[in-house]
Tab-separated table of C-alpha atoms and ligand atoms in Angstrom:
chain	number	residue	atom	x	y	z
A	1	UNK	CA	0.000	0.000	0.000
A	2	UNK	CA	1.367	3.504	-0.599
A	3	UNK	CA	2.020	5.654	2.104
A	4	UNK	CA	1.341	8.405	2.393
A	5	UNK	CA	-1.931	8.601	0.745
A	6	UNK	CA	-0.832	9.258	-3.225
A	7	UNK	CA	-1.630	13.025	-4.359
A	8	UNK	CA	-4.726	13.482	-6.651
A	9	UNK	CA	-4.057	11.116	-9.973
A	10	UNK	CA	-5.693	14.037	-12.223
A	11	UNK	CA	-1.822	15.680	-11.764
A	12	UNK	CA	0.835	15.334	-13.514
A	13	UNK	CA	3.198	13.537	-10.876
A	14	UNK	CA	0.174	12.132	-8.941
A	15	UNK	CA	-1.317	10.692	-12.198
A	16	UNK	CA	2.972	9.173	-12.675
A	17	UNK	CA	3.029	8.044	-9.186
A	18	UNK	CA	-0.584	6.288	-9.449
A	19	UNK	CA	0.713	4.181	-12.383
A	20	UNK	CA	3.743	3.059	-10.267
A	21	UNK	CA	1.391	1.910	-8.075
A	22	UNK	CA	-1.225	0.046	-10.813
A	23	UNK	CA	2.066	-1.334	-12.082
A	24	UNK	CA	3.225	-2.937	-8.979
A	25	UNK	CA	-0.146	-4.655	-8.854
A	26	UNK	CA	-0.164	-5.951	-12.790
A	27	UNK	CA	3.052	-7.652	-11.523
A	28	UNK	CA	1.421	-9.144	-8.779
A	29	UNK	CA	-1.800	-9.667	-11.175
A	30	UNK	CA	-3.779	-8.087	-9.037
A	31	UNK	CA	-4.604	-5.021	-11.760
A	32	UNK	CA	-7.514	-6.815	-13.339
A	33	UNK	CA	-9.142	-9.897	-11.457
A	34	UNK	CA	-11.812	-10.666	-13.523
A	35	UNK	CA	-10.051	-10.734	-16.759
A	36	UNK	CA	-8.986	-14.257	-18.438
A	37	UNK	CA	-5.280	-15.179	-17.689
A	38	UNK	CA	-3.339	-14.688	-20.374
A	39	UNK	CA	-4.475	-11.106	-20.099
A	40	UNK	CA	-2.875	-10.877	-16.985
A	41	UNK	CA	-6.570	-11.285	-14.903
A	42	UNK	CA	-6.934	-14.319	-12.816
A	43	UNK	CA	-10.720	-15.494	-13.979
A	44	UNK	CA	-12.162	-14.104	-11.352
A	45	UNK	CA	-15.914	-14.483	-11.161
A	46	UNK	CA	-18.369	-11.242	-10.589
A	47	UNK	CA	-19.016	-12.034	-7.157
A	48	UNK	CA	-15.026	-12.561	-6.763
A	49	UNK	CA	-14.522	-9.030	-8.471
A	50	UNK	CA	-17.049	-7.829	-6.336
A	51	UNK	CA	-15.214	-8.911	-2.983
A	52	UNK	CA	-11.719	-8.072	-4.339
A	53	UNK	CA	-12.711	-3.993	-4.682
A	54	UNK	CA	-14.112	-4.449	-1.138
A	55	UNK	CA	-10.740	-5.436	0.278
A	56	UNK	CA	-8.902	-2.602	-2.264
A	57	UNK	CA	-11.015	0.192	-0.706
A	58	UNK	CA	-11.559	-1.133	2.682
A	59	UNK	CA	-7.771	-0.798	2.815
A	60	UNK	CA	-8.193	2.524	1.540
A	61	UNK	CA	-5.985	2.035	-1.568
A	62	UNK	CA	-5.916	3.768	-3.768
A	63	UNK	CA	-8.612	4.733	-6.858
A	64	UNK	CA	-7.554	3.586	-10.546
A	65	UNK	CA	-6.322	5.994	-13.033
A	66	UNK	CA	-6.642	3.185	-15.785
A	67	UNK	CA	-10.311	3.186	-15.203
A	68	UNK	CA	-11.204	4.417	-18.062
A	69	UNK	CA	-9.545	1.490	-19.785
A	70	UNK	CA	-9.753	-1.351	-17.520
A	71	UNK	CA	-13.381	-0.752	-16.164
A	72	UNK	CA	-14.816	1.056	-19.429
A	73	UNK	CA	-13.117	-0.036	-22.757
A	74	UNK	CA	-12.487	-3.547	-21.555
A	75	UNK	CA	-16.077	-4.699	-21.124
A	76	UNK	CA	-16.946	-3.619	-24.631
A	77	UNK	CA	-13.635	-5.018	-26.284
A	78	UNK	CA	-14.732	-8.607	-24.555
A	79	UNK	CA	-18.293	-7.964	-25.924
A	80	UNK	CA	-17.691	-6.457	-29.531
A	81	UNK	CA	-13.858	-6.601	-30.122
A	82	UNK	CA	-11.957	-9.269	-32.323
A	83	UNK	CA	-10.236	-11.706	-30.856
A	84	UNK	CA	-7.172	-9.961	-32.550
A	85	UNK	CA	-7.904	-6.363	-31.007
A	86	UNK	CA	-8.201	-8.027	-27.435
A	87	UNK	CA	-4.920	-9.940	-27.681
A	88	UNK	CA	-3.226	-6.541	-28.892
A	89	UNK	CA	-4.627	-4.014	-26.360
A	90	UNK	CA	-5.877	-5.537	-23.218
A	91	UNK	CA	-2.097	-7.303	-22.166
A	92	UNK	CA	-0.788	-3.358	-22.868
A	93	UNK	CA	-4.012	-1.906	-21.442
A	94	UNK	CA	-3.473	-4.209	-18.022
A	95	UNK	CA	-0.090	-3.250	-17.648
A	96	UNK	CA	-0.150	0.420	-18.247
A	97	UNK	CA	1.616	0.846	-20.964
A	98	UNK	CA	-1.381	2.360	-23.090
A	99	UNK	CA	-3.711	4.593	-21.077
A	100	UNK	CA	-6.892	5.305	-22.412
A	101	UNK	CA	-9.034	7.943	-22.211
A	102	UNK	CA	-13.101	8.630	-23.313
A	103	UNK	CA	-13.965	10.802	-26.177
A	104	UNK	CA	-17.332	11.355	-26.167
A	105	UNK	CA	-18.557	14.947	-25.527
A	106	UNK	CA	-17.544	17.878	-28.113
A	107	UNK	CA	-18.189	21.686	-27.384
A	108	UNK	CA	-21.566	21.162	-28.675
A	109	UNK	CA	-22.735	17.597	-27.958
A	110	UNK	CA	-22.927	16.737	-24.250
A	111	UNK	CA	-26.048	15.097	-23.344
A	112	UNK	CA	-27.063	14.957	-26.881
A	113	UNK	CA	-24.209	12.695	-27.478
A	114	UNK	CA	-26.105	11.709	-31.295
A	115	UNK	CA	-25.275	15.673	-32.205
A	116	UNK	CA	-21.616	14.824	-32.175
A	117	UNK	CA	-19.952	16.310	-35.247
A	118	UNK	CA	-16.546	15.229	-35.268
A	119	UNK	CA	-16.134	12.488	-38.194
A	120	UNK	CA	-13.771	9.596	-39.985
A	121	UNK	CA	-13.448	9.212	-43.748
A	122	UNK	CA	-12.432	6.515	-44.983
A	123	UNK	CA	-8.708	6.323	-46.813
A	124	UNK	CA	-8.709	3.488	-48.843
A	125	UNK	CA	-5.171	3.941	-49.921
A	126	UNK	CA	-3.859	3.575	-46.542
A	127	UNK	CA	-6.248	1.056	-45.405
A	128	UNK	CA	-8.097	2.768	-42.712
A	129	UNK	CA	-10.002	5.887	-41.903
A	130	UNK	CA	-8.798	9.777	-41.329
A	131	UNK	CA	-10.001	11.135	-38.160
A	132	UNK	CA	-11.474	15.291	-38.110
A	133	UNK	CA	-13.117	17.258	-35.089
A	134	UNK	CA	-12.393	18.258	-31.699
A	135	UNK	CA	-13.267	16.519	-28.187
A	136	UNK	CA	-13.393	17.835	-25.105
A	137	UNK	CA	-14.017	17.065	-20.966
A	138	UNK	CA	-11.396	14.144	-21.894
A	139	UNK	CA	-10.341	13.094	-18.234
A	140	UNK	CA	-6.737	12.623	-17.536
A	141	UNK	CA	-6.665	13.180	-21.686
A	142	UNK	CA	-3.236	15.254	-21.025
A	143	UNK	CA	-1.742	12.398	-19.916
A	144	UNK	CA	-3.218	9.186	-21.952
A	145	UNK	CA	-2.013	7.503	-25.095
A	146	UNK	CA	-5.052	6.264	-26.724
A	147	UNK	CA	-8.681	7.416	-27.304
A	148	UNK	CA	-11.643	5.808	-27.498
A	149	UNK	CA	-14.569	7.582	-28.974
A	150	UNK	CA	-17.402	8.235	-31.676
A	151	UNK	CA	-16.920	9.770	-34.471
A	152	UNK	CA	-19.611	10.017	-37.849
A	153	UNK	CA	-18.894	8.023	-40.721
A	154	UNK	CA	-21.954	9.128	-42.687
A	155	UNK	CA	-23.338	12.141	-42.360
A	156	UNK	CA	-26.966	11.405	-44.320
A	157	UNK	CA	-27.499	8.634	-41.745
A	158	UNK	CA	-30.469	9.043	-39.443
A	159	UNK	CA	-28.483	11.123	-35.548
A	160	UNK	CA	-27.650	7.690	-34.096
A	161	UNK	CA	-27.094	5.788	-36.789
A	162	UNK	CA	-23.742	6.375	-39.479
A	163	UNK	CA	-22.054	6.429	-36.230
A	164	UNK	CA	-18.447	4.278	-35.670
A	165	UNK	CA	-16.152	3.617	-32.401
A	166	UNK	CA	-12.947	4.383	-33.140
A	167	UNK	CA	-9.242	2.920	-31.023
A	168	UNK	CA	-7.249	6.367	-31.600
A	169	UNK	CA	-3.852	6.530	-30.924
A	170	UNK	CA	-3.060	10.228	-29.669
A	171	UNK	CA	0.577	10.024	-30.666
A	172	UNK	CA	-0.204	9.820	-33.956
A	173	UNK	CA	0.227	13.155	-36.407
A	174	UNK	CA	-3.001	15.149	-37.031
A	175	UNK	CA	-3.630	14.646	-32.886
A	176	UNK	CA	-3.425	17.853	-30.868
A	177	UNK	CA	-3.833	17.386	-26.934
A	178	UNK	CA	-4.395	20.252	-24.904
A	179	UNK	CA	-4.544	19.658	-21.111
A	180	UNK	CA	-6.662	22.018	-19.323
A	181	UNK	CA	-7.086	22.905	-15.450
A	182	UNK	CA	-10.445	21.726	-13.630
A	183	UNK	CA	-11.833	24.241	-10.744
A	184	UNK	CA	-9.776	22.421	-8.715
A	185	UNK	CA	-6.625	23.037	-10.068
A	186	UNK	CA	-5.925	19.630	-11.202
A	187	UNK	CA	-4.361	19.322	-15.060
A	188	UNK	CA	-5.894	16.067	-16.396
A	189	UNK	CA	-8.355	17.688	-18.537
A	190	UNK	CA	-8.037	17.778	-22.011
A	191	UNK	CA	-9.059	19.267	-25.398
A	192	UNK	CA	-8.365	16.628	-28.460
A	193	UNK	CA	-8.480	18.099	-31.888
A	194	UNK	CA	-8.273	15.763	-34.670
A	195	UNK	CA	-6.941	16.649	-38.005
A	196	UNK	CA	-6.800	14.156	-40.114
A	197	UNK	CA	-5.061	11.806	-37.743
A	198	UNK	CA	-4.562	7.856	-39.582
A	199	UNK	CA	-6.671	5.100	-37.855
A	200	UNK	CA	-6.036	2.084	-39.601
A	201	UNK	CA	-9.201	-0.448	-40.154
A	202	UNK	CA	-8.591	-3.158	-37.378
A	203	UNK	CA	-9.102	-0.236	-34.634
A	204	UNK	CA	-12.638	0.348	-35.408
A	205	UNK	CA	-14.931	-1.084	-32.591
A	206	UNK	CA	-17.693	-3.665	-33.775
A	207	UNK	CA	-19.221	-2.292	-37.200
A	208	UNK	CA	-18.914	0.923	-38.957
A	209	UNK	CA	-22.143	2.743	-39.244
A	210	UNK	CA	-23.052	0.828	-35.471
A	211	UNK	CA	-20.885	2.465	-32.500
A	212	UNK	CA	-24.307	3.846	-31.177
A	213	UNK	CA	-24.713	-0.011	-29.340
A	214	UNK	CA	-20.727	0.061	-28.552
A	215	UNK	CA	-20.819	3.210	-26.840
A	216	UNK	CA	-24.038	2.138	-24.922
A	217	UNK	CA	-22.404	-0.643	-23.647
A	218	UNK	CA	-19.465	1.331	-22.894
A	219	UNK	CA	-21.762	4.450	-20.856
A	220	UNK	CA	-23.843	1.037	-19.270
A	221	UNK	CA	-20.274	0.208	-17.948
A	222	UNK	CA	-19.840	3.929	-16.806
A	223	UNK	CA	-23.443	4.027	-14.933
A	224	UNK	CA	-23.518	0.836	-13.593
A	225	UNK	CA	-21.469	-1.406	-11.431
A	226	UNK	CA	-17.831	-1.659	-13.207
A	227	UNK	CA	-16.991	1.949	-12.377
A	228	UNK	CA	-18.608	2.568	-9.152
A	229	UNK	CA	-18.644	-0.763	-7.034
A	230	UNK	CA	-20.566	-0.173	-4.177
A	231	UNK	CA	-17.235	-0.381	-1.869
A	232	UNK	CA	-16.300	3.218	-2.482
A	233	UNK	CA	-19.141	4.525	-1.109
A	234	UNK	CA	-19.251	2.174	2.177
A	235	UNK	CA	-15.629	3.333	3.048
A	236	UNK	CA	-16.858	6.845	2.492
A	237	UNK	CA	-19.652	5.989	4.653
A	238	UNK	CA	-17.280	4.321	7.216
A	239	UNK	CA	-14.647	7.553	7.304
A	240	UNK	CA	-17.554	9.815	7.640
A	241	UNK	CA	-18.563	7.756	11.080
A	242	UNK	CA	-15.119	7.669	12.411
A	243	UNK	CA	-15.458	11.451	11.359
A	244	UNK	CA	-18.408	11.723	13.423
A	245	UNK	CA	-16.861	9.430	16.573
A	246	UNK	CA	-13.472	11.560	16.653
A	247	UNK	CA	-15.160	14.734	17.072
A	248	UNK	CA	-17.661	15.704	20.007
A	249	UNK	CA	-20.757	15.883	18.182
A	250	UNK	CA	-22.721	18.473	21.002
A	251	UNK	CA	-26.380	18.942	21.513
A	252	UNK	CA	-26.852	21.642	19.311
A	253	UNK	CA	-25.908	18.952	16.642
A	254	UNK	CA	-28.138	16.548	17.580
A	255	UNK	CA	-30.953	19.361	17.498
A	256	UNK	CA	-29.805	19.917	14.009
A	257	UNK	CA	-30.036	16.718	12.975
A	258	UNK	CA	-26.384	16.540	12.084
A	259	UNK	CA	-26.273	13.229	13.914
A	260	UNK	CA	-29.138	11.183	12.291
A	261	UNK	CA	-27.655	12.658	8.910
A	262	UNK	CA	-24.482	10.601	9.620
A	263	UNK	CA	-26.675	7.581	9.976
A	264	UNK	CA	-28.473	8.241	7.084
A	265	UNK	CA	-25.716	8.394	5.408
A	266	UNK	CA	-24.335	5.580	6.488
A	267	UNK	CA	-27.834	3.450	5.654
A	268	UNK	CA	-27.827	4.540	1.839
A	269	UNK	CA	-24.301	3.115	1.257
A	270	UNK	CA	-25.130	-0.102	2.870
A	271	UNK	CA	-28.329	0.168	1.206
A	272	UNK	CA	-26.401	0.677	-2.811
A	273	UNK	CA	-24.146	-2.013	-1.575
A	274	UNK	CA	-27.456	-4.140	-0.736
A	275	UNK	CA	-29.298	-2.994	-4.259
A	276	UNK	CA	-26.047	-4.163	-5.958
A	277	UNK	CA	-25.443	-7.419	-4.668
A	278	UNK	CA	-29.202	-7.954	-6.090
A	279	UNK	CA	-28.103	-6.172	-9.038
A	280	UNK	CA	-24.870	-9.276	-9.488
A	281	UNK	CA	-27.832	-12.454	-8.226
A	282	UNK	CA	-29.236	-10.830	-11.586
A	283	UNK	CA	-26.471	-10.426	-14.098
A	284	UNK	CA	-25.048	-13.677	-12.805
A	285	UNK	CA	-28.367	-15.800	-13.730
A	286	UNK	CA	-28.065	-14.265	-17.502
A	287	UNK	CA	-29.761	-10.562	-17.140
A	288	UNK	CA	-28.373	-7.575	-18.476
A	289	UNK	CA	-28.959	-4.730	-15.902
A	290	UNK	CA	-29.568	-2.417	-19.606
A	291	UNK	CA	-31.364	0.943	-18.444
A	292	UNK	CA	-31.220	-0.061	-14.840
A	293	UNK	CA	-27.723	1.425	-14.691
A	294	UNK	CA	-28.872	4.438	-14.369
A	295	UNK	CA	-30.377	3.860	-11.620
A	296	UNK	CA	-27.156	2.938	-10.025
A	297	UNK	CA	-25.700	6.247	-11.457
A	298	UNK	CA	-28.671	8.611	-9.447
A	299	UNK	CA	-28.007	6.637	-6.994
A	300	UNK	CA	-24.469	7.157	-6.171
A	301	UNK	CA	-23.829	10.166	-7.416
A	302	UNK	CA	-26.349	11.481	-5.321
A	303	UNK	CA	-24.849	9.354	-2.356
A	304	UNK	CA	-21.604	10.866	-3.244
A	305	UNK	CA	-22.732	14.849	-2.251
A	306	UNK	CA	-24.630	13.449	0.747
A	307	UNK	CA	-21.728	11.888	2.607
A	308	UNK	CA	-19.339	14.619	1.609
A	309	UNK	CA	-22.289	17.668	2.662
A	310	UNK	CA	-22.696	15.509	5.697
A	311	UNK	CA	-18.675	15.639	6.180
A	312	UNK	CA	-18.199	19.135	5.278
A	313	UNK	CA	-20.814	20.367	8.305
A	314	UNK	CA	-19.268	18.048	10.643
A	315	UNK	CA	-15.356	19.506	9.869
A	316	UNK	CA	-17.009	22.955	9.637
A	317	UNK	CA	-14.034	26.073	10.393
A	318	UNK	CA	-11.801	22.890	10.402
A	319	UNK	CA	-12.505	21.849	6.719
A	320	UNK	CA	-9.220	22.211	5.274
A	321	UNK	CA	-9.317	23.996	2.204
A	322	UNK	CA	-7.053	20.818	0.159
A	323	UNK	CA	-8.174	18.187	2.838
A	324	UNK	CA	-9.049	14.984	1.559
A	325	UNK	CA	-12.530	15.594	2.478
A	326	UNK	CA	-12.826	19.067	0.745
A	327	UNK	CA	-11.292	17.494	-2.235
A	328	UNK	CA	-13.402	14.892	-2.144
A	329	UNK	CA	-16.429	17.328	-1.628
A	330	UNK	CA	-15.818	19.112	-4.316
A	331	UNK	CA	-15.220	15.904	-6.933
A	332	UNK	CA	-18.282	14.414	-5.352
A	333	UNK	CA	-20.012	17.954	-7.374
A	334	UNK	CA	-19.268	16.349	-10.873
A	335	UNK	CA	-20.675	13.463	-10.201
A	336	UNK	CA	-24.028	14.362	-11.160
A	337	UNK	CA	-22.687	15.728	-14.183
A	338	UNK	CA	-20.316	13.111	-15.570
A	339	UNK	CA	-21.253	9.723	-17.035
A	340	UNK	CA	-24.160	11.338	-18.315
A	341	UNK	CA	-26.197	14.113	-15.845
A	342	UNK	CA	-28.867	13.130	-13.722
A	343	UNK	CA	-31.473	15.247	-15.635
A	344	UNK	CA	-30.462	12.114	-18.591
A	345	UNK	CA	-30.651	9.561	-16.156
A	346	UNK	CA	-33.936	10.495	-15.218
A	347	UNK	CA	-35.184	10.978	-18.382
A	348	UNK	CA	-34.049	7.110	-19.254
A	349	UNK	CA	-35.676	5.940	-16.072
A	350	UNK	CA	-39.112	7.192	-16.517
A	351	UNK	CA	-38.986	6.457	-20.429
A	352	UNK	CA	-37.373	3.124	-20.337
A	353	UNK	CA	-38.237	1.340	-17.080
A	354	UNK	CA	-41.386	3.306	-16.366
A	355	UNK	CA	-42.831	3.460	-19.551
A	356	UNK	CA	-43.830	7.330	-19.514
A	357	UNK	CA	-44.049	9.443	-22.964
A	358	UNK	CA	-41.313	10.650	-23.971
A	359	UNK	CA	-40.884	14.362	-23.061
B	401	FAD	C1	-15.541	15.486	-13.994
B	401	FAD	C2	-16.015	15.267	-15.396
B	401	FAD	C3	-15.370	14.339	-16.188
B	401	FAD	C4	-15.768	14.147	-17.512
B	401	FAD	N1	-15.062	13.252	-18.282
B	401	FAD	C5	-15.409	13.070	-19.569
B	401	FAD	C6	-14.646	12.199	-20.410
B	401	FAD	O1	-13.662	11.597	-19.978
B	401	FAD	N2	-15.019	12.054	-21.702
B	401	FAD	C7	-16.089	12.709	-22.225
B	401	FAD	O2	-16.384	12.510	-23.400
B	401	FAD	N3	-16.840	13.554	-21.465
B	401	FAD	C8	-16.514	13.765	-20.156
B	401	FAD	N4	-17.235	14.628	-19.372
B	401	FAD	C9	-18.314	15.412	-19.988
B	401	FAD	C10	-19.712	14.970	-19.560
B	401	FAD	O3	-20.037	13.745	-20.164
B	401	FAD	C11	-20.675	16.095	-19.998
B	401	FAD	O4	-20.359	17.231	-19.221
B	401	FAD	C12	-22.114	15.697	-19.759
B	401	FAD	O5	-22.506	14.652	-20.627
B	401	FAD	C13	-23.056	16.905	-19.981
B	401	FAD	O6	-22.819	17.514	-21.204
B	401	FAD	P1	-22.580	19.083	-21.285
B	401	FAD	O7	-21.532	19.447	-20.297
B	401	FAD	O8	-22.364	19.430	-22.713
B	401	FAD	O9	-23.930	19.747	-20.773
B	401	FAD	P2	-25.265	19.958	-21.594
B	401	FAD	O10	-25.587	18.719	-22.356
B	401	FAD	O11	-25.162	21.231	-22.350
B	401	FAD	O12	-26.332	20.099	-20.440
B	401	FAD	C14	-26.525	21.310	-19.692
B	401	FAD	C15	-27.661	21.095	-18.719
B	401	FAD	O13	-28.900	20.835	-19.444
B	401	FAD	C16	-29.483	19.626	-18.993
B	401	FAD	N5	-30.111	18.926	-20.118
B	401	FAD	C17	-29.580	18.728	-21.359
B	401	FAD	N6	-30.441	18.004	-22.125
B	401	FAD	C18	-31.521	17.720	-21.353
B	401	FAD	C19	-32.736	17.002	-21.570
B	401	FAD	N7	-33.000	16.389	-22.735
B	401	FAD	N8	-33.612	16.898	-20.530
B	401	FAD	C20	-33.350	17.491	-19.330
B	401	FAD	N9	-32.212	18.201	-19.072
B	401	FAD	C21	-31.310	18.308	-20.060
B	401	FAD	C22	-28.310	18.799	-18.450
B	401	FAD	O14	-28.770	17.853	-17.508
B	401	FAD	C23	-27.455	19.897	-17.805
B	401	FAD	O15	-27.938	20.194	-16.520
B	401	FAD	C24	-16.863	14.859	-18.048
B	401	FAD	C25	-17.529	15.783	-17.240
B	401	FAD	C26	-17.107	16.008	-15.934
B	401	FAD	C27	-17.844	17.016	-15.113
């Protein structure tokens, strides 16, 4: 375990000293459990997964700055990639030699992710497809390799169709990454403009003219369980109690109900980690958790601000302003935002597992 505590991986040496540690565990193949062996996984099962990120965070190690590979690209490259593209990338992907990042949103396509304008022609000459357009949110993008993302292969399709999911590699000419700082000061951010950059025909991702499915598969990956096992948000839970015991928490506290929000708190994680492990019964007997992901994603997101508001009252004066907690506090703010916002989720929810007209 590192000690101290590693800085924030969205900086530039925190982001090198997090991949120290993520290589220390690919030699000890403890990077990605689930994956096959010869990938450098050990076959775990979901439920084994499951446990394993309970032990990482109850030990309070650290979180992954391969995620974006490991826990987003990697379930769609088992589900749609070629037994060629998952020999090539995963072993390099697992070790951290190629660092991926998620190129989805452009200046004007958040939310309406089928606006995206950025496109690939094809370049039959070379054998592959040339790459135009600009991305943008891309996190830890200053510091990847690679990019995976959508870009529009024919522009008279129907929004969400004449859509393909490209492997970019952002060393090649024609890419243009500019880092950018977030509010809080971290670097990780990044700008990718794309001008005519060469991505030759065995990195495309399942069909050309269908990356809408891909990238659904991907974002269900995002939402759901891969990205945000319920573990994070019980240690959170169990910090914010020790939080709660190490202080004196006086009557005036209790009048203000500071105490019962600890509890509360405390409940809802145990209660996502309950929801989930009904969530695993269910993909383990053969059924796809689809829309219900974004349940998971209200869920903790919301979770998320809870325990850190709850925190941030309880420090009060003492909140440090670059304490883990504030930091925390103030990531916890995106995550309604990220993986697709809340408003989305909601919209999804009442359309797709309620049934309600579309609005
Ligand atoms: C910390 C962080 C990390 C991120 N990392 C990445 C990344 O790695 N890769 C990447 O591609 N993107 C990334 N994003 C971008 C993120 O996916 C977008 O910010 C998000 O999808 C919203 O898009 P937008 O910012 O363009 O907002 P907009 O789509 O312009 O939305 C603005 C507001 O309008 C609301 N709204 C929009 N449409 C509707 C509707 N139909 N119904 C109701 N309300 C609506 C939204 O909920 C929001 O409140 C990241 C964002 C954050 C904050």
């Amino acid at each position: 375990m590192p000690r101290p505590a590693l800085p924030s991986g969205d900086t530039r040496d925190g982001f090198a000293a997090h991949l120290d540690w993520e290589r220390a565990l690919f030699e000890a193949r403890w990077s990605v459990v689930s994956w096959p062996n010869r990938y450098g996984g050990r076959d775990a099962s979901l439920w084994e997964w499951l446990i394993f990120e309970e032990e990482y965070y109850r030990a309070g190690a650290p979180q992954r700055v391969t995620q974006n590979g490991i826990f987003l690209l990697a379930p769609s490259l088992f589900e749609f990639g070629t037994r060629e593209q998952r020999d090539r990338i995963l072993p390099r992907m697992a070790a951290g030699q190629e660092l991926w990042a998620q190129g989805w949103s452009e200046p004007a396509a958040g939310s309406d992710l089928a606006g995206i304008t950025s496109r690939a022609e094809r370049d039959e000459a070379a054998g592959g497809w040339r790459l135009y357009g600009q991305k943008t949110w891309t996190t830890r993008g200053a510091f990847c390799t690679h990019l995976f993302g959508l870009f529009r292969t024919d522009p008279a399709a129907e929004r969400h169709r004449g859509l393909t999911y490209f492997l970019a590699d952002l060393r090649s000419p024609g890419v243009e990454v500019r880092g950018f700082e977030r509010l809080d000061g971290d670097e990780g951010f990044a700008d990718v403009y794309f001008d005519g950059a060469f991505v030759p025909e065995r990195d495309v991702l399942g069909e050309v003219n269908r990356g809408w499915s891909v990238a659904m598969a991907t974002t269900g990956s995002e939402r759901g369980l891969t990205l945000r096992s319920p573990s994070r948000f019980v240690t959170t839970a169990n910090r914010l109690v020790e939080l709660a015991r190490s202080g004196s928490l006086d009557s005036a506290d209790l009048d203000s109900g500071l105490r019962d929000r600890v509890v509360q708190s405390w409940i809802e994680a145990r209660a996502y980690h309950l929801f989930t492990l009904e969530q695993v019964t269910g993909i383990v007997a053969g059924n796809s958790p689809g829309a219900r992901s974004s349940l998971n994603k209200l869920y903790w997101s919301e979770l998320d601000v809870r325990l850190h508001e709850t925190a941030m009252e309880l420090l009060g004066a003492d909140a440090e302003a670059d304490g883990p907690w504030s930091r925390g506090f103030e990531f916890s703010l995106a995550g309604p935002i990220y993986a697709g916002t809340n408003e989305i989720q909601r919209n999804i929810v009442a359309e797709r597992l309620l049934g309600l007209p579309r609005a």
